[in-house]
Amino acid sequence: MTEFSFACTGVRADRYAAGPTLVFRLRVAASGGSPVHALLLRCQIRIEPARRAYEAAEADALGDLFGERSRWGSTLQPVQFALVSLMVPGFTGETEIDLVVPCTYDMDVAATRYANALVAGEVPLLMLFSGTAFTGAAGFRVEPVPWDREATCRMPVEVWQEMIEQHFPGCGWLRLPRDTVDALLAFRSGRALPSWEATVQALLDAADAADAPDSPPPARAALSRIAASRVTERTAP
């Protein structure tokens, strides 16, 4: 059986993609010197949040995902980031190839909310590989790629921020200024609102009652921040 090993040598934002996209550079090695005619890979990428430290502001922003910091010993569990397939062309010994991973800036997706909460440092990723290999010097044979093949990647937070900035400059998923998105997220979290629709409706209700003395102060504060924000126009990359 051919032994396969994997390593991630870098990651970058694809500035020419139609949507937010990360490109991971993979090094694939096969033991034994036998040619690999093709390699069909499945790659599961997950975030390993316990593998880094967090500033106070980051911990506050991650409260929705992991709860209070005092509970992180049990709640800081892996977060699914992506599941992608890749066809590796034939090679002998070792090769490098790009793994293209489409992303989203939907704040209801846990991986997006996690990455958006980070101010600096790295996003600790674990890449898990499996698949099928077609190998052999004469003819070919079919071999599985074991489920225990993996590689680590510490993606700089700046790469994620660059990717988002390319497609949503200064904005979030709803094309709102980033400060407004943060205010809306804090407002939604503080009231345990089930959806963005419920969040906007709560703010509209608060606006109707803004002149009433019993209007909730946090709602008025959130509305003031939103009213003071300015939409940022999209700029060319």
Coordinates of N, CA and C in Angstrom, one line a residue, residues 49 52 54-68 72 76 110 113-118:
P49 N -10.6 25.7 17.9 CA -10.5 27.0 18.7 C -9.7 26.8 20.0
R52 N -5.6 28.2 20.4 CA -5.0 29.6 20.5 C -5.6 30.3 21.7
Y54 N -7.1 34.1 23.4 CA -8.0 35.1 22.9 C -8.0 36.4 23.8
E55 N -8.0 37.5 23.2 CA -8.1 38.8 23.9 C -9.5 38.9 24.5
A56 N -9.7 39.9 25.4 CA -11.0 40.1 26.0 C -12.1 40.4 25.0
A57 N -11.8 41.3 24.1 CA -12.8 41.7 23.1 C -13.1 40.5 22.2
E58 N -12.2 39.6 21.9 CA -12.5 38.4 21.1 C -13.3 37.4 21.9
A59 N -13.0 37.3 23.2 CA -13.8 36.4 24.0 C -15.3 36.9 24.1
D60 N -15.5 38.2 24.2 CA -16.8 38.7 24.3 C -17.6 38.4 23.0
A61 N -16.9 38.6 21.8 CA -17.5 38.3 20.5 C -17.8 36.9 20.3
L62 N -17.1 36.0 21.0 CA -17.3 34.6 20.8 C -18.3 34.0 21.8
G63 N -18.9 34.9 22.6 CA -19.9 34.4 23.6 C -21.0 33.6 23.0
D64 N -21.5 34.0 21.9 CA -22.6 33.3 21.2 C -22.2 31.8 20.9
L65 N -21.0 31.6 20.5 CA -20.6 30.3 20.1 C -20.2 29.4 21.3
F66 N -19.5 29.9 22.2 CA -18.9 29.1 23.3 C -19.3 29.5 24.7
G67 N -20.2 30.5 24.9 CA -20.6 30.8 26.2 C -19.5 31.7 26.9
E68 N -19.7 31.8 28.2 CA -18.8 32.6 29.0 C -17.4 31.9 29.1
W72 N -15.3 27.6 28.9 CA -14.6 27.2 27.7 C -13.9 25.8 27.8
L76 N -15.4 24.8 24.2 CA -14.5 25.2 23.1 C -14.2 24.0 22.2
A110 N -21.4 29.4 11.8 CA -20.5 29.4 13.0 C -19.1 29.7 12.6
R113 N -18.7 33.4 11.9 CA -18.8 34.2 13.1 C -17.5 34.1 13.9
Y114 N -17.0 32.9 14.0 CA -15.7 32.7 14.7 C -14.6 33.6 14.1
A115 N -14.4 33.5 12.8 CA -13.3 34.2 12.1 C -13.5 35.7 12.2
N116 N -14.8 36.2 12.1 CA -15.1 37.6 12.2 C -14.8 38.2 13.6
A117 N -14.8 37.3 14.6 CA -14.6 37.7 16.0 C -13.2 38.0 16.3
L118 N -12.2 37.4 15.5 CA -10.8 37.5 15.8 C -10.3 38.8 15.3

